[in-house]
Short mmCIF file of C-alpha atoms in Angstrom, two decimals:
data_model
loop_
_atom_site.label_atom_id
_atom_site.label_comp_id
_atom_site.label_asym_id
_atom_site.label_seq_id
_atom_site.Cartn_x
_atom_site.Cartn_y
_atom_site.Cartn_z
CA UNK A 145 -25.20 9.97 -16.88
CA UNK A 146 -27.70 7.21 -16.04
CA UNK A 147 -28.70 6.51 -12.44
CA UNK A 148 -29.52 2.86 -11.80
CA UNK A 149 -31.15 1.05 -8.88
CA UNK A 150 -29.87 -2.43 -8.07
CA UNK A 151 -30.91 -5.14 -8.75
CA UNK A 152 -31.22 -4.28 -12.45
CA UNK A 153 -34.19 -5.62 -14.38
CA UNK A 154 -33.71 -7.28 -17.78
CA UNK A 155 -35.52 -4.30 -19.38
CA UNK A 156 -33.06 -1.85 -17.90
CA UNK A 157 -30.11 -4.02 -18.91
CA UNK A 158 -31.47 -4.22 -22.46
CA UNK A 159 -31.70 -0.42 -22.63
CA UNK A 160 -28.02 0.10 -21.77
CA UNK A 161 -25.34 0.45 -24.43
CA UNK A 162 -21.56 0.38 -24.41
CA UNK A 163 -19.89 3.64 -23.30
CA UNK A 164 -22.98 4.61 -21.25
CA UNK A 165 -21.88 6.23 -18.01
CA UNK A 166 -23.86 4.83 -15.11
CA UNK A 167 -24.14 5.34 -11.34
CA UNK A 168 -25.17 2.32 -9.30
CA UNK A 169 -27.33 2.55 -6.17
CA UNK A 170 -28.33 -0.30 -3.88
CA UNK A 171 -26.86 -3.68 -2.97
CA UNK A 172 -24.18 -5.68 -4.72
CA UNK A 173 -22.02 -8.65 -3.81
CA UNK A 174 -18.22 -8.73 -3.76
CA UNK A 175 -16.24 -11.80 -4.83
CA UNK A 176 -12.84 -12.35 -6.43
CA UNK A 177 -10.63 -15.35 -7.25
CA UNK A 178 -10.79 -17.54 -4.14
CA UNK A 179 -14.45 -16.70 -3.38
CA UNK A 180 -15.33 -17.86 -6.91
CA UNK A 181 -13.38 -21.06 -6.32
CA UNK A 182 -15.26 -21.63 -3.06
CA UNK A 183 -18.63 -20.95 -4.72
CA UNK A 184 -17.80 -23.50 -7.42
CA UNK A 185 -16.84 -26.03 -4.79
CA UNK A 186 -20.30 -25.56 -3.18
CA UNK A 187 -22.05 -25.91 -6.54
CA UNK A 188 -20.02 -29.04 -7.40
CA UNK A 189 -21.20 -30.57 -4.13
CA UNK A 190 -24.84 -29.68 -4.84
CA UNK A 191 -24.91 -27.12 -2.05
CA UNK A 192 -26.53 -23.67 -2.12
CA UNK A 193 -24.48 -20.55 -2.77
CA UNK A 194 -24.16 -18.21 0.27
CA UNK A 195 -26.62 -15.79 -1.38
CA UNK A 196 -29.48 -15.98 -3.90
CA UNK A 197 -27.57 -15.11 -7.05
CA UNK A 198 -30.56 -14.56 -9.37
CA UNK A 199 -30.72 -10.97 -10.73
CA UNK A 200 -27.77 -9.91 -8.56
CA UNK A 201 -24.51 -8.07 -9.29
CA UNK A 202 -20.99 -9.25 -8.43
CA UNK A 203 -18.15 -6.74 -8.03
CA UNK A 204 -14.63 -8.17 -8.46
CA UNK A 205 -12.80 -6.57 -5.56
CA UNK A 206 -10.70 -7.27 -2.47
CA UNK A 207 -10.55 -4.27 -0.11
CA UNK A 208 -7.68 -3.02 2.01
CA UNK A 209 -8.40 -2.91 5.78
CA UNK A 210 -10.78 -0.22 7.06
CA UNK A 211 -8.94 2.47 9.04
CA UNK A 212 -10.55 3.88 12.19
CA UNK A 213 -13.79 5.74 11.45
CA UNK A 214 -14.22 4.02 8.07
CA UNK A 215 -16.40 1.01 7.25
CA UNK A 216 -14.08 -0.25 4.48
CA UNK A 217 -10.64 0.57 3.11
CA UNK A 218 -9.55 1.17 -0.47
CA UNK A 219 -11.92 -0.75 -2.74
CA UNK A 220 -11.40 -0.38 -6.49
CA UNK A 221 -11.99 -3.17 -9.02
CA UNK A 222 -9.60 -6.05 -9.74
CA UNK A 223 -8.82 -7.58 -13.16
CA UNK A 224 -11.97 -9.33 -14.40
CA UNK A 225 -10.20 -11.66 -16.85
CA UNK A 226 -9.14 -13.89 -13.95
CA UNK A 227 -12.81 -14.63 -13.31
CA UNK A 228 -13.54 -15.52 -16.97
CA UNK A 229 -13.45 -19.26 -16.30
CA UNK A 230 -16.09 -18.89 -13.57
CA UNK A 231 -18.52 -16.34 -15.01
CA UNK A 232 -20.55 -18.31 -17.62
CA UNK A 233 -21.80 -20.81 -15.04
CA UNK A 234 -22.84 -18.01 -12.65
CA UNK A 235 -24.57 -16.12 -15.48
CA UNK A 236 -26.48 -19.33 -16.30
CA UNK A 237 -27.60 -19.37 -12.65
CA UNK A 238 -29.10 -15.91 -13.04
CA UNK A 239 -26.28 -13.49 -12.20
CA UNK A 240 -27.20 -10.30 -14.03
CA UNK A 241 -24.31 -7.88 -13.64
CA UNK A 242 -20.53 -8.22 -13.40
CA UNK A 243 -18.39 -5.27 -12.35
CA UNK A 244 -14.61 -5.20 -12.69
CA UNK A 245 -11.83 -3.84 -14.86
CA UNK A 246 -10.41 -4.83 -18.22
CA UNK A 247 -11.54 -7.10 -21.07
CA UNK A 248 -13.41 -10.44 -20.89
CA UNK A 249 -12.91 -13.49 -23.09
CA UNK A 250 -15.17 -14.84 -25.87
CA UNK A 251 -16.85 -17.40 -23.61
CA UNK A 252 -17.96 -14.67 -21.21
CA UNK A 253 -19.20 -12.45 -24.04
CA UNK A 254 -21.20 -15.36 -25.52
CA UNK A 255 -22.69 -16.09 -22.11
CA UNK A 256 -23.59 -12.40 -21.68
CA UNK A 257 -25.49 -12.53 -24.99
CA UNK A 258 -27.18 -15.83 -24.10
CA UNK A 259 -28.28 -14.65 -20.65
CA UNK A 260 -28.92 -11.00 -21.60
CA UNK A 261 -26.68 -9.82 -18.81
CA UNK A 262 -24.13 -6.99 -18.69
CA UNK A 263 -20.52 -6.21 -17.80
CA UNK A 264 -19.67 -2.85 -16.25
CA UNK A 265 -16.16 -1.44 -15.98
CA UNK A 266 -15.22 0.34 -12.79
CA UNK A 267 -12.11 2.52 -12.79
CA UNK A 268 -8.97 0.55 -11.96
CA UNK A 269 -6.81 1.82 -9.13
CA UNK A 270 -9.44 4.28 -7.89
CA UNK A 271 -9.84 2.64 -4.50
CA UNK A 272 -10.16 5.83 -2.46
CA UNK A 273 -12.84 7.13 -4.85
CA UNK A 274 -14.90 3.93 -4.56
CA UNK A 275 -14.45 3.99 -0.78
CA UNK A 276 -16.50 7.20 -0.74
CA UNK A 277 -19.39 5.42 -2.53
CA UNK A 278 -19.85 2.56 -0.02
CA UNK A 279 -22.53 3.08 2.62
CA UNK A 280 -22.72 -0.36 4.25
CA UNK A 281 -20.52 -3.48 4.41
CA UNK A 282 -21.58 -6.96 5.46
CA UNK A 283 -19.51 -10.16 5.37
CA UNK A 284 -21.66 -12.92 3.85
CA UNK A 285 -19.26 -15.90 3.66
CA UNK A 286 -15.69 -17.18 3.46
CA UNK A 287 -14.46 -14.89 6.24
CA UNK A 288 -11.27 -16.99 6.43
CA UNK A 289 -10.25 -15.70 2.99
CA UNK A 290 -9.40 -12.31 4.55
CA UNK A 291 -9.38 -9.69 1.75
CA UNK A 292 -11.06 -12.25 -0.56
CA UNK A 293 -14.14 -12.86 1.64
CA UNK A 294 -17.61 -12.66 0.06
CA UNK A 295 -19.19 -9.34 1.01
CA UNK A 296 -22.44 -7.50 0.47
CA UNK A 297 -22.13 -3.75 -0.07
CA UNK A 298 -24.68 -0.99 -0.18
CA UNK A 299 -23.47 1.59 -2.67
CA UNK A 300 -24.50 5.10 -3.68
CA UNK A 301 -23.54 6.87 -6.93
CA UNK A 302 -21.07 4.11 -7.70
CA UNK A 303 -19.54 5.12 -11.07
CA UNK A 304 -19.06 2.66 -13.98
CA UNK A 305 -19.06 2.58 -17.75
CA UNK A 306 -20.95 -0.08 -19.72
CA UNK A 307 -18.10 -2.14 -21.19
CA UNK A 308 -19.97 -5.11 -22.69
CA UNK A 309 -23.70 -4.70 -23.30
CA UNK A 310 -26.39 -7.39 -23.40
CA UNK A 311 -25.96 -7.76 -27.19
CA UNK A 312 -22.27 -8.55 -26.77
CA UNK A 313 -20.93 -5.20 -28.02
CA UNK A 314 -17.63 -4.44 -26.29
CA UNK A 315 -15.59 -1.29 -25.74
CA UNK A 316 -12.37 -3.34 -25.77
CA UNK B 196 17.76 1.56 13.72
CA UNK B 197 14.67 3.60 14.61
CA UNK B 198 15.68 6.58 12.48
CA UNK B 199 16.15 4.54 9.30
CA UNK B 200 13.01 2.49 9.96
CA UNK B 201 10.88 5.60 10.53
CA UNK B 202 12.18 7.24 7.37
CA UNK B 203 11.51 4.21 5.19
CA UNK B 204 8.17 3.39 6.85
CA UNK B 205 6.92 6.97 6.36
CA UNK B 206 8.05 6.94 2.72
CA UNK B 207 6.22 3.64 2.15
CA UNK B 208 2.96 4.87 3.68
CA UNK B 209 3.19 8.15 1.78
CA UNK B 210 3.74 6.26 -1.49
CA UNK B 211 0.43 4.41 -0.98
CA UNK B 212 -1.37 7.76 -0.68
CA UNK B 213 0.41 10.14 -3.05
CA UNK B 214 2.13 9.88 -6.43
CA UNK B 215 5.29 11.72 -7.40
CA UNK B 216 4.39 15.10 -8.94
CA UNK B 217 6.09 14.08 -12.20
CA UNK B 218 3.63 11.17 -12.60
CA UNK B 219 0.67 13.40 -11.74
CA UNK B 220 1.85 15.84 -14.42
CA UNK B 221 2.00 13.01 -16.98
CA UNK B 222 -1.59 12.04 -16.06
CA UNK B 223 -2.70 15.67 -16.44
CA UNK B 224 -1.02 15.87 -19.86
CA UNK B 225 -2.81 12.65 -20.88
CA UNK B 226 -6.06 14.32 -19.83
CA UNK B 227 -5.33 17.38 -21.99
CA UNK B 228 -4.63 15.18 -25.01
CA UNK B 229 -7.88 13.26 -24.50
CA UNK B 230 -9.89 16.49 -24.16
CA UNK B 231 -8.96 17.40 -27.74
CA UNK B 232 -10.41 14.17 -29.12
CA UNK B 233 -14.08 13.73 -29.97
CA UNK B 234 -14.51 9.94 -30.10
CA UNK B 235 -16.61 7.95 -27.61
CA UNK B 236 -13.40 6.14 -26.75
CA UNK B 237 -11.64 9.34 -25.74
CA UNK B 238 -14.65 10.53 -23.77
CA UNK B 239 -14.64 7.29 -21.75
CA UNK B 240 -10.86 7.48 -21.27
CA UNK B 241 -11.29 11.06 -20.11
CA UNK B 242 -13.78 9.90 -17.47
CA UNK B 243 -11.13 7.45 -16.26
CA UNK B 244 -8.39 10.09 -16.13
CA UNK B 245 -10.65 12.53 -14.27
CA UNK B 246 -11.57 9.76 -11.81
CA UNK B 247 -7.88 9.00 -11.29
CA UNK B 248 -7.15 12.65 -10.44
CA UNK B 249 -10.17 12.82 -8.11
CA UNK B 250 -9.05 9.54 -6.53
CA UNK B 251 -5.57 10.97 -5.88
CA UNK B 252 -7.03 14.00 -4.11
CA UNK B 253 -9.24 11.75 -2.00
CA UNK B 254 -6.44 9.36 -1.00
CA UNK B 255 -4.23 12.28 0.05
CA UNK B 256 -7.05 13.78 2.11
CA UNK B 257 -8.62 10.66 3.67
CA UNK B 258 -5.41 8.56 4.01
CA UNK B 259 -7.22 5.69 2.31
CA UNK B 260 -4.67 4.05 -0.05
CA UNK B 261 -5.19 5.17 -3.67
CA UNK B 262 -5.52 1.52 -4.69
CA UNK B 263 -6.70 -1.44 -2.60
CA UNK B 264 -3.86 -3.52 -4.03
CA UNK B 265 -1.09 -2.02 -1.95
CA UNK B 266 1.11 -4.59 -3.65
CA UNK B 267 4.12 -6.65 -2.75
CA UNK B 268 7.12 -4.76 -1.42
CA UNK B 269 9.60 -4.93 -4.30
CA UNK B 270 12.78 -3.55 -2.76
CA UNK B 271 15.91 -2.45 -4.64
CA UNK B 272 18.92 -1.73 -2.45
CA UNK B 273 22.03 0.06 -3.72
CA UNK B 274 24.90 -0.23 -1.23
CA UNK B 275 28.03 1.84 -1.63
CA UNK B 276 31.27 -0.14 -1.35
CA UNK B 277 32.34 2.17 1.47
CA UNK B 278 29.03 1.99 3.34
CA UNK B 279 29.54 0.94 6.95
CA UNK B 280 26.35 -1.10 7.44
CA UNK B 281 26.25 -4.87 7.32
CA UNK B 282 23.83 -6.60 4.94
CA UNK B 283 22.20 -8.31 7.91
CA UNK B 284 21.44 -4.96 9.58
CA UNK B 285 20.14 -3.46 6.34
CA UNK B 286 17.86 -6.45 5.73
CA UNK B 287 16.53 -6.37 9.28
CA UNK B 288 15.78 -2.64 9.05
CA UNK B 289 14.00 -3.01 5.69
CA UNK B 290 11.81 -5.86 6.92
CA UNK B 291 10.90 -3.90 10.04
CA UNK B 292 9.98 -0.86 7.93
CA UNK B 293 7.75 -2.97 5.66
CA UNK B 294 6.10 -4.63 8.67
CA UNK B 295 5.26 -1.31 10.31
CA UNK B 296 4.12 0.32 7.06
CA UNK B 297 1.70 -2.56 6.40
CA UNK B 298 0.17 -2.18 9.86
CA UNK B 299 0.10 1.60 10.27
CA UNK B 300 -0.72 2.28 6.62
CA UNK B 301 -3.62 -0.22 6.57
CA UNK B 302 -2.07 -2.04 3.61
CA UNK B 303 -3.99 -5.00 2.26
CA UNK B 304 -2.45 -8.31 3.25
CA UNK B 305 -1.87 -9.60 -0.26
CA UNK B 306 0.90 -12.18 0.18
CA UNK B 307 0.45 -15.97 0.34
CA UNK B 308 3.13 -18.24 1.77
CA UNK B 309 3.23 -20.75 -1.09
CA UNK B 310 2.11 -20.28 -4.70
CA UNK B 311 0.42 -23.50 -5.84
CA UNK B 312 -1.21 -25.72 -3.23
CA UNK B 313 -2.26 -23.99 0.02
CA UNK B 314 -1.93 -20.30 -0.82
CA UNK B 315 -2.26 -19.41 2.86
CA UNK B 316 -2.17 -15.65 3.50
CA UNK B 317 0.87 -14.67 5.60
CA UNK B 318 -1.38 -11.93 7.11
CA UNK B 319 1.62 -9.57 7.30
CA UNK B 320 2.06 -8.61 3.63
CA UNK B 321 5.56 -10.08 4.07
CA UNK B 322 8.05 -11.25 2.93
CA UNK B 323 9.28 -8.40 0.77
CA UNK B 324 11.24 -9.12 -2.42
CA UNK B 325 14.72 -7.63 -1.79
CA UNK B 326 17.52 -7.34 -4.35
CA UNK B 327 20.95 -5.96 -3.40
CA UNK B 328 23.28 -4.13 -5.74
CA UNK B 329 26.80 -2.87 -5.02
CA UNK B 330 27.73 0.61 -6.24
CA UNK B 331 30.55 3.14 -5.75
CA UNK B 332 30.57 5.54 -2.80
CA UNK B 333 29.37 5.30 0.79
CA UNK B 334 25.63 5.84 0.42
CA UNK B 335 22.83 3.40 1.00
CA UNK B 336 19.79 3.96 -1.26
CA UNK B 337 16.61 1.95 -0.84
CA UNK B 338 13.93 2.15 -3.54
CA UNK B 339 10.65 0.32 -3.12
CA UNK B 340 7.86 -0.34 -5.57
CA UNK B 341 4.46 -1.13 -4.06
CA UNK B 342 3.94 -3.60 -6.87
CA UNK B 343 0.32 -4.34 -7.65
CA UNK B 344 -0.36 -7.61 -9.41
CA UNK B 345 -2.98 -6.49 -11.91
CA UNK B 346 -0.04 -5.00 -13.76
CA UNK B 347 2.59 -7.52 -12.61
CA UNK B 348 0.56 -10.32 -14.25
CA UNK B 349 1.05 -8.52 -17.57
CA UNK B 350 4.87 -8.45 -17.49
CA UNK B 351 6.84 -10.65 -19.87
CA UNK B 352 10.23 -11.98 -20.90
CA UNK B 353 11.36 -12.87 -24.41
CA UNK B 354 14.72 -14.27 -25.46
CA UNK B 355 15.32 -12.60 -28.83
CA UNK B 356 17.85 -13.60 -31.47
CA UNK B 357 21.09 -11.59 -31.37
CA UNK B 358 20.28 -10.24 -34.82
CA UNK B 359 16.77 -9.09 -33.83
CA UNK B 360 18.02 -5.49 -33.66
CA UNK B 361 15.87 -2.48 -32.81
CA UNK B 362 12.91 -3.71 -34.88
CA UNK B 363 12.81 -7.01 -32.99
CA UNK B 364 12.87 -5.19 -29.65
CA UNK B 365 10.02 -2.86 -30.62
CA UNK B 366 7.89 -5.74 -31.92
CA UNK B 367 8.42 -7.86 -28.78
CA UNK B 368 7.52 -4.98 -26.45
CA UNK B 369 4.38 -4.15 -28.44
CA UNK B 370 3.37 -7.83 -28.34
CA UNK B 371 3.56 -7.87 -24.55
CA UNK B 372 1.72 -4.54 -24.22
CA UNK B 373 -1.03 -5.57 -26.65
CA UNK B 374 -1.54 -8.88 -24.83
CA UNK B 375 -1.88 -6.88 -21.59
CA UNK B 376 -4.52 -4.67 -23.23
CA UNK B 377 -6.84 -3.03 -20.72
CA UNK B 378 -5.95 -5.43 -17.90
CA UNK B 379 -3.11 -3.60 -16.08
CA UNK B 380 -5.00 -0.32 -15.40
CA UNK B 381 -3.73 1.85 -18.26
CA UNK B 382 -2.32 4.47 -18.62
CA UNK B 383 0.64 2.24 -17.81
CA UNK B 384 4.30 2.80 -16.99
CA UNK B 385 6.71 0.61 -18.94
CA UNK B 386 10.17 -0.57 -17.85
CA UNK B 387 12.27 -2.46 -20.39
CA UNK B 388 15.37 -4.50 -19.56
CA UNK B 389 17.72 -5.47 -22.37
CA UNK B 390 20.79 -7.70 -22.23
CA UNK B 391 22.35 -9.74 -19.44
CA UNK B 392 20.71 -13.12 -18.90
CA UNK B 393 17.02 -13.96 -18.63
CA UNK B 394 16.74 -13.07 -14.93
CA UNK B 395 19.06 -10.06 -15.29
CA UNK B 396 16.86 -8.62 -18.04
CA UNK B 397 13.85 -9.00 -15.73
CA UNK B 398 15.75 -7.21 -12.94
CA UNK B 399 16.79 -4.44 -15.34
CA UNK B 400 13.18 -3.96 -16.44
CA UNK B 401 12.23 -3.21 -12.83
CA UNK B 402 15.27 -0.94 -12.42
CA UNK B 403 13.99 0.90 -15.49
CA UNK B 404 10.61 1.37 -13.80
CA UNK B 405 12.12 2.83 -10.65
CA UNK B 406 14.70 4.99 -12.40
CA UNK B 407 14.82 8.54 -11.04
CA UNK B 408 12.77 10.89 -13.18
CA UNK B 409 15.64 13.29 -13.71
CA UNK B 410 17.95 10.51 -14.95
CA UNK B 411 17.98 9.59 -18.60
CA UNK B 412 19.92 7.15 -20.71
CA UNK B 413 23.53 8.16 -21.44
CA UNK B 414 23.28 6.65 -24.91
CA UNK B 415 21.15 8.84 -27.18
CA UNK B 416 20.04 5.82 -29.24
CA UNK B 417 18.24 4.40 -26.20
CA UNK B 418 16.51 7.71 -25.50
CA UNK B 419 15.22 7.65 -29.08
CA UNK B 420 14.17 4.02 -28.67
CA UNK B 421 12.21 4.91 -25.52
CA UNK B 422 10.45 7.69 -27.41
CA UNK B 423 9.69 5.46 -30.41
CA UNK B 424 8.26 2.68 -28.22
CA UNK B 425 6.15 5.17 -26.21
CA UNK B 426 4.73 6.57 -29.45
CA UNK B 427 3.96 3.11 -30.83
CA UNK B 428 2.35 1.95 -27.56
CA UNK B 429 0.06 4.99 -27.69
CA UNK B 430 -0.73 4.19 -31.34
CA UNK B 431 -2.25 0.87 -30.16
CA UNK B 432 -5.19 2.93 -28.83
CA UNK B 433 -5.70 0.64 -25.87
CA UNK B 434 -6.31 3.87 -24.00
CA UNK B 435 -6.91 4.80 -20.36
CA UNK B 436 -9.06 2.17 -18.67
CA UNK B 437 -8.75 0.11 -21.88
CA UNK B 438 -11.48 2.29 -23.42
CA UNK B 439 -9.49 3.17 -26.53
CA UNK B 440 -8.24 6.72 -25.98
CA UNK B 441 -5.00 8.20 -27.27
CA UNK B 442 -2.83 7.63 -24.16
CA UNK B 443 -1.96 4.05 -23.23
CA UNK B 444 1.42 4.64 -21.54
CA UNK B 445 2.74 7.52 -19.45
CA UNK B 446 6.44 6.75 -19.95
CA UNK B 447 8.87 4.13 -21.25
CA UNK B 448 12.27 3.63 -19.60
CA UNK B 449 15.01 1.28 -20.82
CA UNK B 450 17.98 -0.12 -18.91
CA UNK B 451 20.58 -2.15 -20.80
CA UNK B 452 23.72 -4.18 -20.00
CA UNK B 453 26.27 -6.42 -21.76
CA UNK B 454 25.00 -9.79 -22.99
CA UNK B 455 26.13 -13.00 -24.75
CA UNK B 456 26.98 -13.22 -28.48
CA UNK B 457 24.15 -15.72 -28.95
CA UNK B 458 21.31 -13.72 -27.41
CA UNK B 459 19.32 -10.57 -26.76
CA UNK B 460 17.30 -11.07 -23.56
CA UNK B 461 14.32 -8.71 -23.30
CA UNK B 462 12.00 -8.16 -20.35
CA UNK B 463 9.07 -5.79 -19.97
CA UNK B 464 7.78 -4.73 -16.57
CA UNK B 465 4.44 -3.00 -16.57
CA UNK B 466 3.19 -0.79 -13.78
CA UNK B 467 -0.28 0.69 -13.51
CA UNK B 468 -0.78 4.48 -13.48
CA UNK B 469 -0.61 4.14 -9.68
CA UNK B 470 3.18 4.16 -9.98
CA UNK B 471 3.90 3.98 -6.26
CA UNK B 472 7.53 4.38 -5.30
CA UNK B 473 9.27 5.06 -2.02
CA UNK B 474 12.91 6.06 -1.87
CA UNK B 475 15.34 6.99 0.86
CA UNK B 476 19.07 7.61 0.84
CA UNK B 477 20.84 6.96 4.13
CA UNK B 478 24.42 7.99 4.80
CA UNK B 479 24.93 7.15 8.45
CA UNK B 480 25.21 3.96 10.40
CA UNK B 481 22.02 2.01 11.12
CA UNK B 482 22.54 1.01 14.74
CA UNK B 483 21.07 -2.27 15.90
#
């Protein structure tokens, strides 16, 4: 078990290998399909992204509503492959870590190698488990997208497995 | 109507929080199989299976849905020919149950009103998908899948040649499962529909998914085919979480019906391990 503090440095990323079990601590951003589309629309119009993406982590997730006395609802990962078309450009802009579930395509793997970044797999369907790891939730942008809004989370002991390491090795 | 609505609503909310004990047992058996393996793949798959079991305990305790994708309501209605309720009343009661379950159960609002251009969220998690089926007797049975789309995106239909035989069926199913790979949250549940027309095969594949656990095929050849396909899916070593362990599927069910001399329609519906089903049987009259 490896405990990691976000944001991850390139040295830390380099030291991680596929199948390593990690626990994330600190801040990460949440974006899925429509938030990626909106971010691309900003970039295409030469506008800034809603957050400084360099060295950051994006978690592919869309939560269920928070019940009373909770800050967020169920919040497990969504299928990463749907974000494959978007990821290389964001990695080129300095995104360091992607977190989701399931395999990525060749373009993403090549971009991971080029940018020395990393892909972590969270455990699909485990939304109640991940709920217990979230300490703070902040909406950053695209509020109108409802469950697909761009969020910033503070997480503690957030469990993942290294699925594609910075050398392009993959568990899939 | 309140009695029916409360029963169905409660079953829907419960299904978002708890799995049927038979599915939990299959997950526990998968865990035992993985514990005997020594590979890195199996160790990672074991972490996933342990997390799934921990997640299920947490969702039951905290009432936070086990998965954030509380799905689309995929509703299968069996109406006895002697049942006294009108279709209009049944439909109204089902929609009301889904509406209340979405609100009270804190379901994610995952439905958009139009698929291509606007994709505006309906903000109600409605409409449900409802299919009606007429059966013998006087009972009304409503079965609902909370159908997540990580797995739904991995379903497939293939129109096989009439001479494809068992080998063609096995190959087509494995093709669809391998293409799905680690995407649909394995260990998966697999429903296969054979025969009918293209859309009937798709319907049958969902009926196979929601088949009662104590019901099996009447034709022994199809039981053997289910077992063979389950074995071969597990041989793919996609594994829990896609990490390459020895369990990729929890069960395979097949439903089959008559078809045309020129074809062999095949459909595969995949569900994630979070095989969420609600079911009620109602004998009385649903008053308006």
